[in-house]
PDB file of C-alpha atoms and ligand atoms in Angstrom:
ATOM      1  CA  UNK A   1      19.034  -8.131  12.168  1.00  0.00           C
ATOM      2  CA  UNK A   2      15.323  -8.457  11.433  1.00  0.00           C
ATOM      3  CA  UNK A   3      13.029  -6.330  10.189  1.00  0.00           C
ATOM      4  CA  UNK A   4      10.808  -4.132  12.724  1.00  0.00           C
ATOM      5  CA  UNK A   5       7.077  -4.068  12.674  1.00  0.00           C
ATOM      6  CA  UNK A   6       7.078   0.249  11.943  1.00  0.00           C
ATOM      7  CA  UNK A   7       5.085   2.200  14.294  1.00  0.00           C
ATOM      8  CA  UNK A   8       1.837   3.776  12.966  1.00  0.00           C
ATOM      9  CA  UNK A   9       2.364   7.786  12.733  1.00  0.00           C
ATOM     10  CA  UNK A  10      -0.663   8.618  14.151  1.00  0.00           C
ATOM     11  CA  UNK A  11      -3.297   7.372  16.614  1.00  0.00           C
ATOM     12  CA  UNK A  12      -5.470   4.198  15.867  1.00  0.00           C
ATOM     13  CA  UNK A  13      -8.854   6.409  15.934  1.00  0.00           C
ATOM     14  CA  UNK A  14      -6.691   9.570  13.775  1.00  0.00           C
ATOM     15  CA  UNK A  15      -8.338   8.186  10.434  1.00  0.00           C
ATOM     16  CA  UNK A  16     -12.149   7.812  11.985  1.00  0.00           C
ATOM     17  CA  UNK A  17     -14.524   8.461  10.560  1.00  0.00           C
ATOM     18  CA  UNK A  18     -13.367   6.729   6.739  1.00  0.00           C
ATOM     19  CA  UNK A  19     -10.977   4.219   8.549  1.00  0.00           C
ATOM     20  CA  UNK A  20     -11.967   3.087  12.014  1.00  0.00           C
ATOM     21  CA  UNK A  21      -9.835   2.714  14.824  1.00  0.00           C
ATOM     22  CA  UNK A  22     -10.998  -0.919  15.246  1.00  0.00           C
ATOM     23  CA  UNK A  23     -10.072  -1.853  12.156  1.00  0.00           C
ATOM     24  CA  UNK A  24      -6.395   0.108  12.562  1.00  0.00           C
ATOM     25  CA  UNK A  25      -5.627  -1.814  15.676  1.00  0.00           C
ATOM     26  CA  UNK A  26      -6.258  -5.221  13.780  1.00  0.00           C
ATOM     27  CA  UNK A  27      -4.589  -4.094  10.364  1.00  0.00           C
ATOM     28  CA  UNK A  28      -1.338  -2.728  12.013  1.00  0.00           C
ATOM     29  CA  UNK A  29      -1.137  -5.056  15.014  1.00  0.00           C
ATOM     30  CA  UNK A  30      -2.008  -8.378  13.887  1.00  0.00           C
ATOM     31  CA  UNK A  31      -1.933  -8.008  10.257  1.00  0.00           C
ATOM     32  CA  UNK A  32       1.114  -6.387   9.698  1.00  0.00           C
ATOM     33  CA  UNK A  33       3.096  -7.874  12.413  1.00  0.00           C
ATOM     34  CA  UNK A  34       1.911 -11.465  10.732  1.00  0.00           C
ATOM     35  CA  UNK A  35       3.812 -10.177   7.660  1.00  0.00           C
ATOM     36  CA  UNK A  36       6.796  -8.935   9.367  1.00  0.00           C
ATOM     37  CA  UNK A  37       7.353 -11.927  11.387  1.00  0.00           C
ATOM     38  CA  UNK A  38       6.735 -14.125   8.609  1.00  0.00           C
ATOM     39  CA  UNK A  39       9.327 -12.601   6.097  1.00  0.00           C
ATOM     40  CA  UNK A  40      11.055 -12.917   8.994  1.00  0.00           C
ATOM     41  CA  UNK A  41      11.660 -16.363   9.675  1.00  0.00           C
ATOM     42  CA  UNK A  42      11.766 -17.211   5.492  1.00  0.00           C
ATOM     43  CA  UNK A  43      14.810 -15.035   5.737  1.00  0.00           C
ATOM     44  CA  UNK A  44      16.260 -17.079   8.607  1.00  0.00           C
ATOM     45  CA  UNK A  45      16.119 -19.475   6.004  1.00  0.00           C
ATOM     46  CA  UNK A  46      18.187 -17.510   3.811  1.00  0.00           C
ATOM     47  CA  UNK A  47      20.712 -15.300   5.984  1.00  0.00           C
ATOM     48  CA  UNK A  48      22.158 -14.029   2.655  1.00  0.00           C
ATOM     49  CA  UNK A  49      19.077 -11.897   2.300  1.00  0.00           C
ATOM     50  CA  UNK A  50      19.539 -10.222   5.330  1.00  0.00           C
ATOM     51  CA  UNK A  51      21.858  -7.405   3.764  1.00  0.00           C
ATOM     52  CA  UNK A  52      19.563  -6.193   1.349  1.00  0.00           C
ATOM     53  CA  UNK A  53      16.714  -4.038   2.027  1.00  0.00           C
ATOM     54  CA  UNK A  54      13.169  -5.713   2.004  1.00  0.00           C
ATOM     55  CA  UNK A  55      12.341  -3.017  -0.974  1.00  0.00           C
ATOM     56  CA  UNK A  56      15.788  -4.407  -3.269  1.00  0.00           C
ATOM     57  CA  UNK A  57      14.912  -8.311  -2.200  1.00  0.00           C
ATOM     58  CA  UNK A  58      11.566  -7.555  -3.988  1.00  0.00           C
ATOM     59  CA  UNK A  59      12.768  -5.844  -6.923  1.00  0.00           C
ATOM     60  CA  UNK A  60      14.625  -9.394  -7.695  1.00  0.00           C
ATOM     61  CA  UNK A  61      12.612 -12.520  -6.527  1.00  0.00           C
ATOM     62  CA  UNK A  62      14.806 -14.444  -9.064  1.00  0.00           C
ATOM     63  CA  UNK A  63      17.849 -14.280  -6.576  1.00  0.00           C
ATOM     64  CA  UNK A  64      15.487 -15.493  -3.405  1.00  0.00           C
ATOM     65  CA  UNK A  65      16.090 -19.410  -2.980  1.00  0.00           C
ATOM     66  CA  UNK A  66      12.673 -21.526  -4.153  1.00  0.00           C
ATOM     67  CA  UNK A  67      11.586 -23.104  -1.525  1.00  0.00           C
ATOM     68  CA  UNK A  68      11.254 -19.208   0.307  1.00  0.00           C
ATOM     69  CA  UNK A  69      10.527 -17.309  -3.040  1.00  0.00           C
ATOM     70  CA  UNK A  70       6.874 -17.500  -2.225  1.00  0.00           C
ATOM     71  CA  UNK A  71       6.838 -16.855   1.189  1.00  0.00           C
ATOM     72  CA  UNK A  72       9.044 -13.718   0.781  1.00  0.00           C
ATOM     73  CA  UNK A  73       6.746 -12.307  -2.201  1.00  0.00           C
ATOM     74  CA  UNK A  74       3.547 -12.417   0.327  1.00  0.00           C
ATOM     75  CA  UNK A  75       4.925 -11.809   3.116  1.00  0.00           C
ATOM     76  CA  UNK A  76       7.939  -9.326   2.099  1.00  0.00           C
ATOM     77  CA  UNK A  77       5.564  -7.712   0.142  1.00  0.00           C
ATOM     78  CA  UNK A  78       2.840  -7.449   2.838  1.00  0.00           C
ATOM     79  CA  UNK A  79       6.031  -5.678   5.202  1.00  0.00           C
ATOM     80  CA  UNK A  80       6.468  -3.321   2.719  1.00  0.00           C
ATOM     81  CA  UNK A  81       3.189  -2.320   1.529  1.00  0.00           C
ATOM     82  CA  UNK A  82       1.877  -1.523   4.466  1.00  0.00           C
ATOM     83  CA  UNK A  83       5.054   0.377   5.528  1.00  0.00           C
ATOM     84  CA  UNK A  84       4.004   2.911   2.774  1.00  0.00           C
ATOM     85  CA  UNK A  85       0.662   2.257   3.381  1.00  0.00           C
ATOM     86  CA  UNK A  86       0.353   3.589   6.892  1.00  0.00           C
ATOM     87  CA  UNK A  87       2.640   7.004   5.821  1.00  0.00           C
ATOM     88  CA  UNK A  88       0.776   8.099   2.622  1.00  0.00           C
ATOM     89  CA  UNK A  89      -2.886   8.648   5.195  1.00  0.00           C
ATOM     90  CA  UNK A  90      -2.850  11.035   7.726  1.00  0.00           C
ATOM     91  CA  UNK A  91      -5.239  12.620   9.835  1.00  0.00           C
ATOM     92  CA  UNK A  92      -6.126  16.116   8.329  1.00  0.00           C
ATOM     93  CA  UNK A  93      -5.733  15.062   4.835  1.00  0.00           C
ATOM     94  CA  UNK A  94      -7.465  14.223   1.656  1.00  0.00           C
ATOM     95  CA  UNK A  95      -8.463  17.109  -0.772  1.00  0.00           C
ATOM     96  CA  UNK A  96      -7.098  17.668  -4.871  1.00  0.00           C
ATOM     97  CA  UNK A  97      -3.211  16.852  -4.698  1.00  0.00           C
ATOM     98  CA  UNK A  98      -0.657  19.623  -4.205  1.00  0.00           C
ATOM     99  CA  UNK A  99       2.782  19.741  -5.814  1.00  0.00           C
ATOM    100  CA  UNK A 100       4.543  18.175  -8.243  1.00  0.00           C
ATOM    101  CA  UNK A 101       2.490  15.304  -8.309  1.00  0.00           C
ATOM    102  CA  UNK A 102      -0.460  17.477  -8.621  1.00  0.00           C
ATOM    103  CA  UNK A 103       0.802  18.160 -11.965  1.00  0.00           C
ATOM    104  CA  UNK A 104       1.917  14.677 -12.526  1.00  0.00           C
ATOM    105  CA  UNK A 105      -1.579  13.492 -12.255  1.00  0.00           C
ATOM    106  CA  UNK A 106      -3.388  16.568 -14.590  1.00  0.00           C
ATOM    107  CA  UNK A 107      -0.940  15.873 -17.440  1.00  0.00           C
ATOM    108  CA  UNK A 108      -1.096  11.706 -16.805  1.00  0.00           C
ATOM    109  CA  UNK A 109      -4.420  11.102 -16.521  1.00  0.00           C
ATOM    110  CA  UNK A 110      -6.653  14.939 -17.193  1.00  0.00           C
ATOM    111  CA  UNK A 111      -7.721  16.055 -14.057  1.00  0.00           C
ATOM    112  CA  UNK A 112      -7.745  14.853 -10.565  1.00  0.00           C
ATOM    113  CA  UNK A 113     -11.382  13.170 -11.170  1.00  0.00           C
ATOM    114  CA  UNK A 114     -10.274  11.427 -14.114  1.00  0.00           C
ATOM    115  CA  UNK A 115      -7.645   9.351 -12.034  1.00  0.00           C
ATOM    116  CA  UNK A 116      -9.231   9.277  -9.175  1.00  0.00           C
ATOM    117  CA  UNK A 117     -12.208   7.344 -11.108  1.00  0.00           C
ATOM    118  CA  UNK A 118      -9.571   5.157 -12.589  1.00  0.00           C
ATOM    119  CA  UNK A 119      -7.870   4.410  -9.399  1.00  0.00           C
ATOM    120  CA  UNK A 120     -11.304   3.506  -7.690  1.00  0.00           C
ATOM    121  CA  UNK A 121     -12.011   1.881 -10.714  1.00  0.00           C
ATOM    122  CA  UNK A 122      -8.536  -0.832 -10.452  1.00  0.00           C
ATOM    123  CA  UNK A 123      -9.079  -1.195  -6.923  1.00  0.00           C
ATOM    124  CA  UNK A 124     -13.137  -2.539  -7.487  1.00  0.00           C
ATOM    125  CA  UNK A 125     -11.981  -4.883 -10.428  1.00  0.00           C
ATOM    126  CA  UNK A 126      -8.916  -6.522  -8.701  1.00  0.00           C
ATOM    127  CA  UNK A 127     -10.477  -9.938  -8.048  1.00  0.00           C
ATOM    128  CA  UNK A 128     -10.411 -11.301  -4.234  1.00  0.00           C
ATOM    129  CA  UNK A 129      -7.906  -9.548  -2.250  1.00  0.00           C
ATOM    130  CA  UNK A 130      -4.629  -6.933  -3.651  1.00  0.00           C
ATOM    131  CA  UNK A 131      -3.965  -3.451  -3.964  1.00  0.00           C
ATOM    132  CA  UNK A 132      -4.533  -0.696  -6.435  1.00  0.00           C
ATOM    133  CA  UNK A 133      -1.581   1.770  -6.955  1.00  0.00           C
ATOM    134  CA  UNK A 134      -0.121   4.750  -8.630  1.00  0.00           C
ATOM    135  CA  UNK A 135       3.190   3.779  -9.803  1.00  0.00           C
ATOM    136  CA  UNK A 136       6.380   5.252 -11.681  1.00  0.00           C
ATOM    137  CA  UNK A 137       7.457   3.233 -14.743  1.00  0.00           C
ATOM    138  CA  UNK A 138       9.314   4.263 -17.775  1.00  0.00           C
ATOM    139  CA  UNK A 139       6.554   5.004 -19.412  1.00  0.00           C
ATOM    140  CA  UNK A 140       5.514   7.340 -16.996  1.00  0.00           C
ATOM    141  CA  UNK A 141       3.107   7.221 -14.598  1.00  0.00           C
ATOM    142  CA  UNK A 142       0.490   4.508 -14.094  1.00  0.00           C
ATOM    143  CA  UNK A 143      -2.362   2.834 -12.679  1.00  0.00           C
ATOM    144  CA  UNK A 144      -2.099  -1.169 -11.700  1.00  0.00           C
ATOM    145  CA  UNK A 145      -3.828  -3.411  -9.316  1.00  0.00           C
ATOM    146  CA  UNK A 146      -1.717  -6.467  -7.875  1.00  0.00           C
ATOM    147  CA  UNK A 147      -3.387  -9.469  -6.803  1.00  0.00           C
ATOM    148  CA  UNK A 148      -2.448 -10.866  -2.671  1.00  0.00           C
ATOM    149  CA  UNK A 149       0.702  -9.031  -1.204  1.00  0.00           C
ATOM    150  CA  UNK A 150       2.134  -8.744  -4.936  1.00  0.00           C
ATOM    151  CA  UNK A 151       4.136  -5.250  -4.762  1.00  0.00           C
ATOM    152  CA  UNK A 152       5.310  -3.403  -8.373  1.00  0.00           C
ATOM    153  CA  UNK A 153       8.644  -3.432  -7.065  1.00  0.00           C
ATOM    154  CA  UNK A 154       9.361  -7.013  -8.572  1.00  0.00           C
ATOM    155  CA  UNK A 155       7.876  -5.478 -12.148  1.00  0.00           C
ATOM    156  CA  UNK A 156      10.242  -2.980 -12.243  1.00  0.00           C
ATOM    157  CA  UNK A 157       8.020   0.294 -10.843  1.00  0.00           C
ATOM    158  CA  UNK A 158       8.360   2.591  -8.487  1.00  0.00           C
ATOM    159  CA  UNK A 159       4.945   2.544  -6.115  1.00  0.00           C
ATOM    160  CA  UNK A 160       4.364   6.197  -5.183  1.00  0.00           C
ATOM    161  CA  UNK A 161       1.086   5.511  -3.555  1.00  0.00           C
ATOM    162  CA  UNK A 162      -1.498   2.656  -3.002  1.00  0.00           C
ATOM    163  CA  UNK A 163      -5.069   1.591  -1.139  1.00  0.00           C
ATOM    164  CA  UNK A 164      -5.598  -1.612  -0.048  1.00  0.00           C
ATOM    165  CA  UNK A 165      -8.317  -3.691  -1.560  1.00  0.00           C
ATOM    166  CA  UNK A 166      -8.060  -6.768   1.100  1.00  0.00           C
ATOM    167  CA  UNK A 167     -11.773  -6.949   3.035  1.00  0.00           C
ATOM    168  CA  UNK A 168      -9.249  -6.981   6.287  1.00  0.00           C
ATOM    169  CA  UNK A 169      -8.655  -3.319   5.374  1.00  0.00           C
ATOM    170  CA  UNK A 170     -12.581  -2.029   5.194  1.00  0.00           C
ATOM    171  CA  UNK A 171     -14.461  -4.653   6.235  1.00  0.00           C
ATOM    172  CA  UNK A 172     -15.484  -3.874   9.744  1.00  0.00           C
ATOM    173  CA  UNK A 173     -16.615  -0.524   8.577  1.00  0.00           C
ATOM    174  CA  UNK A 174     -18.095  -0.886   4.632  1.00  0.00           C
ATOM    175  CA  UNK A 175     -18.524  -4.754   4.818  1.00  0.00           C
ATOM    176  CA  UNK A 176     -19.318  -5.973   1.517  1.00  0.00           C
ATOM    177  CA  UNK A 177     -19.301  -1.967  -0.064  1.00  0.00           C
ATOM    178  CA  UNK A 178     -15.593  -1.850  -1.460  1.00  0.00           C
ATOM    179  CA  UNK A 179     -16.712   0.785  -3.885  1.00  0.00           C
ATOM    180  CA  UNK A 180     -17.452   3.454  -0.869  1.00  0.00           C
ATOM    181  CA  UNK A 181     -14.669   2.429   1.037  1.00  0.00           C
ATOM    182  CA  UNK A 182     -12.283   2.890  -1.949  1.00  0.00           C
ATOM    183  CA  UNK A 183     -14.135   6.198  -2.269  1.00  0.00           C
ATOM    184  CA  UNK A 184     -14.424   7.187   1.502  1.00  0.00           C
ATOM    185  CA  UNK A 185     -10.593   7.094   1.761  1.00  0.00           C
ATOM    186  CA  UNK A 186      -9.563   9.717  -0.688  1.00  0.00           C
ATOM    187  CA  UNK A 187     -10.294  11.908   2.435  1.00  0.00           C
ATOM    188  CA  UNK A 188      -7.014  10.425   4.246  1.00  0.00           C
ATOM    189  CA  UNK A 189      -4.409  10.965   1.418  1.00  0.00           C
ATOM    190  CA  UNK A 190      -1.408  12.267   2.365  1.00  0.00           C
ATOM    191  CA  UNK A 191      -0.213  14.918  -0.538  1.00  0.00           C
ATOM    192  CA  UNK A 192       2.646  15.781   1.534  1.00  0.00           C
ATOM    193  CA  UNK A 193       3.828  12.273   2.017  1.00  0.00           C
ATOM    194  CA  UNK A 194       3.195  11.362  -1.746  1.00  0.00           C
ATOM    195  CA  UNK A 195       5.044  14.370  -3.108  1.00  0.00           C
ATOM    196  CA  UNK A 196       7.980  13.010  -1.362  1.00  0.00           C
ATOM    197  CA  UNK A 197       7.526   9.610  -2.652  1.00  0.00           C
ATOM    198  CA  UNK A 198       6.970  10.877  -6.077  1.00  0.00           C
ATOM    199  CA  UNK A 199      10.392  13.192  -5.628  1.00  0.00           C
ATOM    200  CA  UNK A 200      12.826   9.830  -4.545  1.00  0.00           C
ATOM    201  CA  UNK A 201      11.306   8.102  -7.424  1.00  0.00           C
ATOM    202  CA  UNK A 202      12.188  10.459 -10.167  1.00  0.00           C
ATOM    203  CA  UNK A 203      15.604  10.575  -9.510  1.00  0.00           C
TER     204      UNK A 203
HETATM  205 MN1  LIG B   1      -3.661  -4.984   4.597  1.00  0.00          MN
END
């Protein structure tokens, strides 16, 4: 068994005007699909892997052979992170967050503005190419940026939702401007999608 490239939810153009269709096609085609065939043949490499999810061989690196452990952290981690990645935007979207995660946020991190500033604010310091994320710890909820393909699974958190901060991802559209892209996509969030996240995590 090997792991499947997922199918976007939506249409390429869905997220236009903050993401572009152009820039879908590439990201989710070529992009992702490099990942997914990549972890791919590492794991041929290990056939032991195979059993586990891609989510539980990231949560322990330690148990992936060395001479794939590197492969499988940018490559396993670029599978999953855009498999979440693609289901927390939707068309539609955006707007303050609804639910329990809503609340989450407010008593985390003050209001909505508050962590939206700080998540902006992780995603224009991470250094070269990575990801800025909301994730559950045992402290609670938190704000991170990991550098490359790097996912919080293998730190022992729970990502509940994430933008990514790789110029392949914004680009096209916002060139060099990171900063507007970061806050341009706030209007694709997917509450609905995030509130579920946030649910499977807390149990
Ligand atoms: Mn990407």
């Amino acid at each position: 068994m090997a792991f499947e490239l997922p199918a976007l939810p939506y249409a390429y153009e869905a997220l236009e005007p903050y993401v572009d269709a152009q820039t879908m096609h590439l990201h989710h085609d070529k992009h992702h699909q490099a990942y997914t065939d990549n972890f791919n043949a590492a794991l041929d490499k290990a056939p032991e892997l195979k059993s586990k999810s891609a989510e539980d061989i990231l949560r322990d690196l330690a148990s992936v052979p060395d001479a794939i452990r590197g492969a499988v952290r940018n490559n396993g981690g670029g599978y999953v992170n855009h498999a979440m990645f693609w289901t927390i935007m939707a068309p539609n979207a955006g707007g303050p967050p609804t639910g329990a995660i809503a609340d989450a946020i407010s008593n985390t991190f003050g209001n909505f503005t508050q962590f939206q500033e700080k998540f902006n604010d992780a995603g224009v310091k991470q250094f070269g190419s990575g990801w800025a994320w909301l994730a559950l710890g045992p402290g609670g909820l938190q704000i991170l940026s990991t550098p490359n393909q790097d996912s919080p699974l293998s730190q022992g958190l729970h990502p509940i939702m994430a933008n990514d901060v790789w110029e392949h991802a914004y680009y096209l559209k916002y060139q060099n401007r990171r900063a507007e892209y970061l806050k341009a996509w706030w209007n694709v969030v997917n509450w609905n999608e995030i509130n579920k996240r946030y649910a499977a995590v807390k149990k």
